[in-house]
Amino acid sequence: MTSPYSALPSRAFWRKAVAEASPFDQSDLYQPKWKISPDTKIATAGSCFAQHITSHLRANKFNVLDLEQPPFSLAEEHHQRFGFSLYSCRYGNIYTAQQLLQLAQEARGRFQPQEPAWERDGRWFDAQRPGVEPEGLGSADAVREHRRYHLTRVRLMFKRMDLFIFTLGLTEAWVRRGGLQDTVYPTAPGTIAGQFVPEQYAFRNYGCASVIQALQSFRRVVMSMRRGRSFQMLLTVSPVPLTATASGDHVLAATTYSKAVLRAAAGDLAAGSEAIDYFPSYEIITNQAARGVFYEANLRSVRSQGVSVAMDTFLEAHRPEAQSRQSPSLNGQAADATPGAPMPARIRGKSASRVRRQGQRAERQTNQRQRAGDLQCEEALLEAFGP
Amino acid sequence: MKRILWCGGSHLGNTKNSAIRRLHEGLLRDYSAEFYITAAPANRNWSARGGRYGVEGSTVFGNRTMPKERRDLSLYAAIIFVGQWIQPWFAFRDALPLSDALLRLSLEGLPLHPWITRQGHRLRWFNEPLALFPQLTEAPVILIRDPEARMEHYRLVPAAAKRRFQAHLETFCQEAGILLCPQASEALDRHLVTLPRYLRNRTGEDCVHMSDEYWQRLFVNQLEPLLRVQLQQWKGSMGATNLATARVNSSGQS
């Protein structure tokens, strides 16, 4: 008897590829559609997890654009607090596909957010990126002026990039109703600044079709800025669960729904276009074989070792000659499956000392970020409103 | 003869045989000029590696560019810095609007602790002469800031940030006991960078160093009025005697 499964490789079977495989070596999981060359101009954006991707790409000498750099004399310890050095522009976290589309439309001049500035204690904050000026600005006009400059840089980024790496984080969002189009915000009003007025704001939980449509519209808007010149897009789904849900569901169910929608949307888009690919960071971190070991004790934040496994997988696919092997992913050894347990380390590959230094630099950057108060994550602020 | 100590780097070099010489042939004809290289990349890099001046009483020595030279700062009627790494274009970048918080944090530590990038690493170095020299002399210490460079990225920096830098420098000088020579504002364009006709190299390849005409104008219009006030004060408090002689006599030591 023949079966359509007879000739499939081992990666197609759960027992071989997952249950009996090491979660620290998932190199077979990602087979990129195209290679990223050293010259590929990469723009990054997305939810908090995307900050890890950006810093690792930079540490491994990928050509990640940074078109909104901090003042030369600003000490590095202040960069992230002011939204610098996190992504390719200073837009802060972009949690939803709808927020991304809105940014592109605004940069194109086709959209203006309602209520662009939120107030708190007499200071004003850009409602679209409330975390980039922790002390706020002196007036709503100043917010508009700063945003005008920011949008010129975003426009330049969209024009210059060859590849856009976007980490999908959430399906839930708060919007301001009114006009032809809702205004989507990265955080609920009242979290960092602003006031939540129930009559003015609405909760949205975007479905798969909406996410797909938003990303397709995003591509069209950006290509219109590029005079039709295409660009590659690499989608990934953040493995970080929701801090809180306003859906009315249990947060675990809401998280599963959200990640499922985002994963399905990313998968559909990648299947439908040669210019769009999917990187499985979500699968790497949530792999059942890892038994949660890639999460911190709060079962939400991703451990630096988990980020390393994900980025090792990425590097092996795109830069096999320069991958960092400091993670245990390639030694085939099982590790203690307890979240927070220490990981064995081993280096292999060419120019091992250089590879080790690169890995150490990436690790140091991640640890510096953690020492500085972890990722700049507005979504995590919702914890403060919990019981 | 009374002495003036001129300090700095490349700007000092550009003014030594032009504006400084003319000044000593005119207003400062009763003073001789001595020179001490306290700026220049070599001293900056030496400082970034931890290099520091040796100090014995009021005498400094041992910097990177003039390692064998010693200067007893108490022997001078005035110490004048021409430049000394006052470079706001190393603080700011392009047209990025700067909030109060960002300006404050960006100016923090300047001008004593600027940043430098060495072998891919950012380091803070110590502009030691500006901190050390005023402590070792009773003579006036005067700072002529670097000319505003005609760099494109600096031209784009908002004027408010440039003015804030100047205000920050004024506060620093006041607290450090340094007399800040006013800027030659007529030499600046509307973006508060130096007019192109004052560039030393008219091809535009060097946007930092200025012509003899620039320095002559600054010395005549800004520095000389400041020095005249100081000269009056010196004559009023000390007569025409050598400052060092007066100090030696008052301490009773030979």
Tab-separated table of C-alpha atoms in Angstrom, chain A residues 47-342:
chain	number	residue	atom	x	y	z
A	47	SER	CA	5.229	44.414	19.304
A	48	CYS	CA	7.665	44.210	22.218
A	49	PHE	CA	9.144	40.915	21.044
A	50	ALA	CA	10.290	42.663	17.877
A	51	GLN	CA	12.816	44.603	19.971
A	52	HIS	CA	14.696	41.357	20.508
A	53	ILE	CA	14.726	40.696	16.797
A	54	THR	CA	16.039	44.178	16.051
A	55	SER	CA	18.853	44.033	18.568
A	56	HIS	CA	19.968	40.571	17.481
A	57	LEU	CA	19.933	41.499	13.815
A	58	ARG	CA	22.059	44.558	14.547
A	59	ALA	CA	24.454	42.613	16.732
A	60	ASN	CA	24.903	40.123	13.905
A	61	LYS	CA	25.700	42.865	11.420
A	62	PHE	CA	22.521	42.737	9.389
A	63	ASN	CA	21.852	46.034	7.665
A	64	VAL	CA	19.035	47.235	9.897
A	65	LEU	CA	17.974	50.764	9.108
A	66	ASP	CA	17.916	53.335	11.882
A	67	LEU	CA	16.540	56.534	10.472
A	68	GLU	CA	15.692	58.305	13.684
A	69	GLN	CA	18.827	58.151	15.745
A	70	PRO	CA	19.314	59.767	19.130
A	71	PRO	CA	21.455	62.856	19.757
A	72	PHE	CA	25.128	61.895	19.657
A	73	SER	CA	25.675	62.906	23.246
A	74	LEU	CA	22.692	61.072	24.707
A	75	ALA	CA	24.039	58.301	26.897
A	76	GLU	CA	23.093	54.826	25.714
A	77	GLU	CA	21.305	54.091	28.967
A	78	HIS	CA	18.638	56.618	27.919
A	79	HIS	CA	18.130	55.470	24.331
A	80	GLN	CA	15.381	52.932	24.826
A	81	ARG	CA	13.516	55.002	27.377
A	82	PHE	CA	13.108	57.643	24.688
A	83	GLY	CA	12.197	55.177	21.968
A	84	PHE	CA	15.557	55.216	20.216
A	85	SER	CA	17.488	52.179	18.971
A	86	LEU	CA	14.454	49.895	19.331
A	87	TYR	CA	13.361	49.754	15.708
A	88	SER	CA	14.089	51.440	12.402
A	89	CYS	CA	12.232	54.576	13.380
A	90	ARG	CA	11.074	55.976	16.661
A	91	TYR	CA	7.476	54.743	16.436
A	92	GLY	CA	7.505	52.670	19.584
A	93	ASN	CA	5.688	49.358	19.686
A	94	ILE	CA	3.204	48.635	16.921
A	95	TYR	CA	0.960	45.917	18.244
A	96	THR	CA	-1.644	45.391	15.542
A	97	ALA	CA	-1.754	45.193	11.770
A	98	GLN	CA	-4.325	47.979	11.835
A	99	GLN	CA	-1.947	50.249	13.718
A	100	LEU	CA	0.745	49.511	11.146
A	101	LEU	CA	-1.597	50.325	8.262
A	102	GLN	CA	-2.588	53.535	9.977
A	103	LEU	CA	1.050	54.585	10.361
A	104	ALA	CA	1.695	54.001	6.677
A	105	GLN	CA	-1.435	55.935	5.709
A	106	GLU	CA	-0.421	58.794	7.959
A	107	ALA	CA	3.113	58.841	6.529
A	108	ARG	CA	1.558	58.882	3.062
A	109	GLY	CA	-0.557	61.855	4.052
A	110	ARG	CA	-3.811	59.956	3.728
A	111	PHE	CA	-4.798	59.793	7.367
A	112	GLN	CA	-4.770	61.989	10.423
A	113	PRO	CA	-5.351	60.473	13.835
A	114	GLN	CA	-8.150	61.879	15.884
A	115	GLU	CA	-6.917	63.227	19.198
A	116	PRO	CA	-3.213	62.965	18.306
A	117	ALA	CA	-2.088	64.163	21.727
A	118	TRP	CA	-3.032	62.886	25.161
A	119	GLU	CA	-2.552	64.867	28.306
A	120	ARG	CA	-1.317	63.782	31.722
A	121	ASP	CA	-0.504	66.134	34.595
A	122	GLY	CA	-0.139	69.107	32.272
A	123	ARG	CA	2.244	67.338	29.901
A	124	TRP	CA	1.394	66.100	26.430
A	125	PHE	CA	2.092	62.745	24.834
A	126	ASP	CA	1.889	61.472	21.267
A	127	ALA	CA	-1.100	59.131	21.478
A	128	GLN	CA	0.335	56.986	18.690
A	129	ARG	CA	3.639	56.460	20.508
A	130	PRO	CA	3.045	57.486	24.109
A	131	GLY	CA	6.205	55.839	25.390
A	132	VAL	CA	8.829	57.774	23.429
A	133	GLU	CA	8.838	60.872	25.621
A	134	PRO	CA	8.491	59.678	29.213
A	135	GLU	CA	8.282	63.244	30.536
A	136	GLY	CA	5.887	64.377	27.835
A	137	LEU	CA	6.066	67.610	25.869
A	138	GLY	CA	4.995	71.094	26.767
A	139	SER	CA	1.993	71.359	24.475
A	140	ALA	CA	-0.175	69.505	21.993
A	141	ASP	CA	1.413	71.671	19.272
A	142	ALA	CA	4.835	70.373	20.262
A	143	VAL	CA	3.505	66.831	19.927
A	144	ARG	CA	2.310	67.626	16.418
A	145	GLU	CA	5.616	69.218	15.489
A	146	HIS	CA	7.595	66.248	16.755
A	147	ARG	CA	5.268	63.870	14.947
A	148	ARG	CA	5.638	65.733	11.665
A	149	TYR	CA	9.388	65.136	11.778
A	150	HIS	CA	8.867	61.511	12.768
A	151	LEU	CA	6.592	60.887	9.792
A	152	THR	CA	9.214	62.260	7.388
A	153	ARG	CA	11.600	59.650	8.718
A	154	VAL	CA	8.984	56.891	8.486
A	155	ARG	CA	8.291	57.862	4.892
A	156	LEU	CA	12.003	57.710	4.140
A	157	MET	CA	12.208	54.312	5.794
A	158	PHE	CA	9.370	52.907	3.690
A	159	LYS	CA	11.062	54.200	0.562
A	160	ARG	CA	14.527	52.906	1.391
A	161	MET	CA	13.853	49.467	2.787
A	162	ASP	CA	14.211	46.247	0.863
A	163	LEU	CA	12.749	44.048	3.567
A	164	PHE	CA	10.211	44.808	6.270
A	165	ILE	CA	10.203	42.519	9.293
A	166	PHE	CA	7.002	42.857	11.280
A	167	THR	CA	6.125	41.082	14.510
A	168	LEU	CA	2.401	40.698	14.972
A	169	GLY	CA	1.514	41.053	18.629
A	170	LEU	CA	-2.146	41.585	19.297
A	171	THR	CA	-5.572	41.458	17.784
A	172	GLU	CA	-7.097	43.533	20.575
A	173	ALA	CA	-6.976	47.302	20.352
A	174	TRP	CA	-8.716	50.441	21.508
A	175	VAL	CA	-9.935	52.866	18.900
A	176	ARG	CA	-11.392	56.321	18.815
A	177	ARG	CA	-14.651	56.253	16.936
A	178	GLY	CA	-15.615	58.875	14.423
A	179	GLY	CA	-14.981	60.068	10.928
A	180	LEU	CA	-14.367	57.820	7.982
A	181	GLN	CA	-11.995	55.610	9.865
A	182	ASP	CA	-11.359	54.630	13.466
A	183	THR	CA	-8.111	55.810	15.003
A	184	VAL	CA	-6.258	52.833	16.462
A	185	TYR	CA	-4.047	53.380	19.503
A	186	PRO	CA	-1.188	51.218	20.757
A	187	THR	CA	-2.441	51.452	24.304
A	188	ALA	CA	-5.772	52.102	25.909
A	189	PRO	CA	-6.281	55.747	26.865
A	190	GLY	CA	-5.557	56.160	30.542
A	191	THR	CA	-2.685	53.651	30.582
A	192	ILE	CA	0.160	56.109	29.993
A	193	ALA	CA	-1.770	59.298	29.339
A	194	GLY	CA	-5.177	60.445	28.241
A	195	GLN	CA	-8.541	59.706	29.742
A	196	PHE	CA	-10.747	56.773	28.950
A	197	VAL	CA	-14.193	58.074	28.022
A	198	PRO	CA	-16.446	55.124	27.168
A	199	GLU	CA	-18.541	57.103	24.684
A	200	GLN	CA	-15.472	58.052	22.665
A	201	TYR	CA	-13.498	54.837	22.587
A	202	ALA	CA	-14.364	51.335	21.522
A	203	PHE	CA	-12.753	47.955	21.914
A	204	ARG	CA	-11.854	45.983	18.827
A	205	ASN	CA	-10.739	42.384	18.550
A	206	TYR	CA	-9.693	41.961	14.955
A	207	GLY	CA	-10.392	38.734	13.123
A	208	CYS	CA	-8.243	36.951	10.606
A	209	ALA	CA	-9.819	38.574	7.576
A	210	SER	CA	-9.283	42.049	9.062
A	211	VAL	CA	-5.651	41.369	9.818
A	212	ILE	CA	-5.048	40.048	6.316
A	213	GLN	CA	-6.818	42.990	4.753
A	214	ALA	CA	-4.861	45.462	6.892
A	215	LEU	CA	-1.510	43.960	5.914
A	216	GLN	CA	-2.451	43.807	2.251
A	217	SER	CA	-3.558	47.444	2.379
A	218	PHE	CA	-0.328	48.294	4.156
A	219	ARG	CA	1.658	46.812	1.289
A	220	ARG	CA	-0.342	48.809	-1.235
A	221	VAL	CA	0.123	52.083	0.619
A	222	VAL	CA	3.853	51.545	1.012
A	223	MET	CA	4.263	50.543	-2.608
A	224	SER	CA	2.483	53.710	-3.616
A	225	MET	CA	5.184	55.620	-1.725
A	226	ARG	CA	7.796	53.569	-3.570
A	227	ARG	CA	6.218	54.243	-6.978
A	228	GLY	CA	5.225	50.632	-7.332
A	229	ARG	CA	8.596	49.175	-6.346
A	230	SER	CA	7.934	45.994	-4.399
A	231	PHE	CA	9.531	45.017	-1.100
A	232	GLN	CA	9.838	41.801	0.821
A	233	MET	CA	7.994	41.286	4.044
A	234	LEU	CA	8.862	38.822	6.772
A	235	LEU	CA	6.101	38.228	9.271
A	236	THR	CA	6.448	36.684	12.647
A	237	VAL	CA	4.051	36.276	15.551
A	238	SER	CA	5.059	37.299	19.029
A	239	PRO	CA	5.082	34.368	21.450
A	240	VAL	CA	4.391	36.727	24.350
A	241	PRO	CA	0.918	36.136	25.822
A	242	LEU	CA	-1.476	38.982	26.514
A	243	THR	CA	-0.965	40.820	29.770
A	244	ALA	CA	-4.674	41.430	29.966
A	245	THR	CA	-7.732	41.068	27.784
A	246	ALA	CA	-10.765	43.293	27.455
A	247	SER	CA	-12.588	40.679	25.395
A	248	GLY	CA	-14.521	39.263	28.319
A	249	ASP	CA	-12.817	35.932	27.843
A	250	HIS	CA	-10.313	34.262	30.110
A	251	VAL	CA	-6.897	35.701	29.219
A	252	LEU	CA	-5.605	32.258	28.228
A	253	ALA	CA	-8.434	31.770	25.753
A	254	ALA	CA	-8.046	35.334	24.528
A	255	THR	CA	-4.323	34.783	24.005
A	256	THR	CA	-4.882	31.557	22.104
A	257	TYR	CA	-7.466	33.216	19.919
A	258	SER	CA	-5.255	36.210	19.259
A	259	LYS	CA	-2.187	34.188	18.393
A	260	ALA	CA	-4.217	31.802	16.260
A	261	VAL	CA	-5.674	34.692	14.257
A	262	LEU	CA	-2.288	36.274	13.777
A	263	ARG	CA	-0.624	32.986	12.885
A	264	ALA	CA	-3.331	32.137	10.387
A	265	ALA	CA	-3.180	35.567	8.821
A	266	ALA	CA	0.607	35.440	8.535
A	267	GLY	CA	0.427	31.962	7.086
A	268	ASP	CA	-2.213	32.891	4.528
A	269	LEU	CA	-0.290	35.926	3.393
A	270	ALA	CA	2.983	34.016	3.110
A	271	ALA	CA	1.287	31.243	1.156
A	272	GLY	CA	-0.202	33.738	-1.242
A	273	SER	CA	2.842	35.836	-2.143
A	274	GLU	CA	6.445	35.199	-3.081
A	275	ALA	CA	7.301	38.532	-1.492
A	276	ILE	CA	5.978	37.553	1.923
A	277	ASP	CA	7.541	34.961	4.182
A	278	TYR	CA	6.897	33.743	7.691
A	279	PHE	CA	9.485	33.177	10.411
A	280	PRO	CA	8.335	30.761	13.121
A	281	SER	CA	9.566	32.479	16.285
A	282	TYR	CA	6.171	31.735	17.833
A	283	GLU	CA	6.558	28.005	17.209
A	284	ILE	CA	10.141	27.987	18.432
A	285	ILE	CA	9.311	29.549	21.771
A	286	THR	CA	6.021	27.739	22.395
A	287	ASN	CA	7.278	24.356	21.155
A	288	GLN	CA	5.749	21.720	23.419
A	289	ALA	CA	9.095	19.951	23.547
A	290	ALA	CA	10.523	22.989	25.343
A	291	ARG	CA	7.977	22.518	28.112
A	292	GLY	CA	7.875	26.231	28.791
A	293	VAL	CA	11.594	26.488	29.483
A	294	PHE	CA	11.893	29.496	27.157
A	295	TYR	CA	9.619	31.554	29.383
A	296	GLU	CA	10.525	33.394	32.530
A	297	ALA	CA	8.816	32.485	35.778
A	298	ASN	CA	5.900	34.778	34.903
A	299	LEU	CA	5.214	32.455	31.911
A	300	ARG	CA	4.967	35.526	29.723
A	301	SER	CA	8.367	37.157	29.162
A	302	VAL	CA	10.687	35.264	26.864
A	303	ARG	CA	14.038	34.328	28.341
A	304	SER	CA	17.126	35.556	26.576
A	305	GLN	CA	18.075	31.949	25.908
A	306	GLY	CA	14.772	31.450	24.111
A	307	VAL	CA	15.415	34.529	22.024
A	308	SER	CA	18.846	33.125	21.220
A	309	VAL	CA	17.382	29.832	20.009
A	310	ALA	CA	14.973	31.721	17.769
A	311	MET	CA	17.665	33.986	16.410
A	312	ASP	CA	20.129	31.117	15.982
A	313	THR	CA	17.510	29.470	13.799
A	314	PHE	CA	17.154	32.679	11.815
A	315	LEU	CA	20.903	33.126	11.485
A	316	GLU	CA	21.514	29.551	10.434
A	317	ALA	CA	19.083	30.033	7.604
A	318	HIS	CA	20.438	33.371	6.426
A	319	ARG	CA	24.049	33.439	7.623
A	320	PRO	CA	25.185	29.851	8.154
A	321	GLU	CA	28.831	30.963	8.167
A	322	ALA	CA	28.349	33.389	11.058
A	323	GLN	CA	25.807	31.815	13.338
A	324	SER	CA	26.162	32.102	17.079
A	325	ARG	CA	26.228	28.703	18.675
A	326	GLN	CA	26.464	29.733	22.259
A	327	SER	CA	22.989	28.502	22.907
A	328	PRO	CA	22.670	24.788	23.614
A	329	SER	CA	20.595	24.435	20.487
A	330	LEU	CA	23.262	22.600	18.565
A	331	ASN	CA	24.791	20.260	21.066
A	332	GLY	CA	21.820	17.951	21.094
A	333	GLN	CA	21.848	17.787	24.859
A	334	ALA	CA	18.629	17.877	26.748
A	335	ALA	CA	18.411	20.528	29.364
A	336	ASP	CA	16.538	20.847	32.580
A	337	ALA	CA	12.985	21.560	31.537
A	338	THR	CA	12.275	23.797	34.485
A	339	PRO	CA	11.578	27.424	33.543
A	340	GLY	CA	14.511	29.458	34.783
A	341	ALA	CA	16.952	26.494	34.854
A	342	PRO	CA	20.547	27.205	33.637
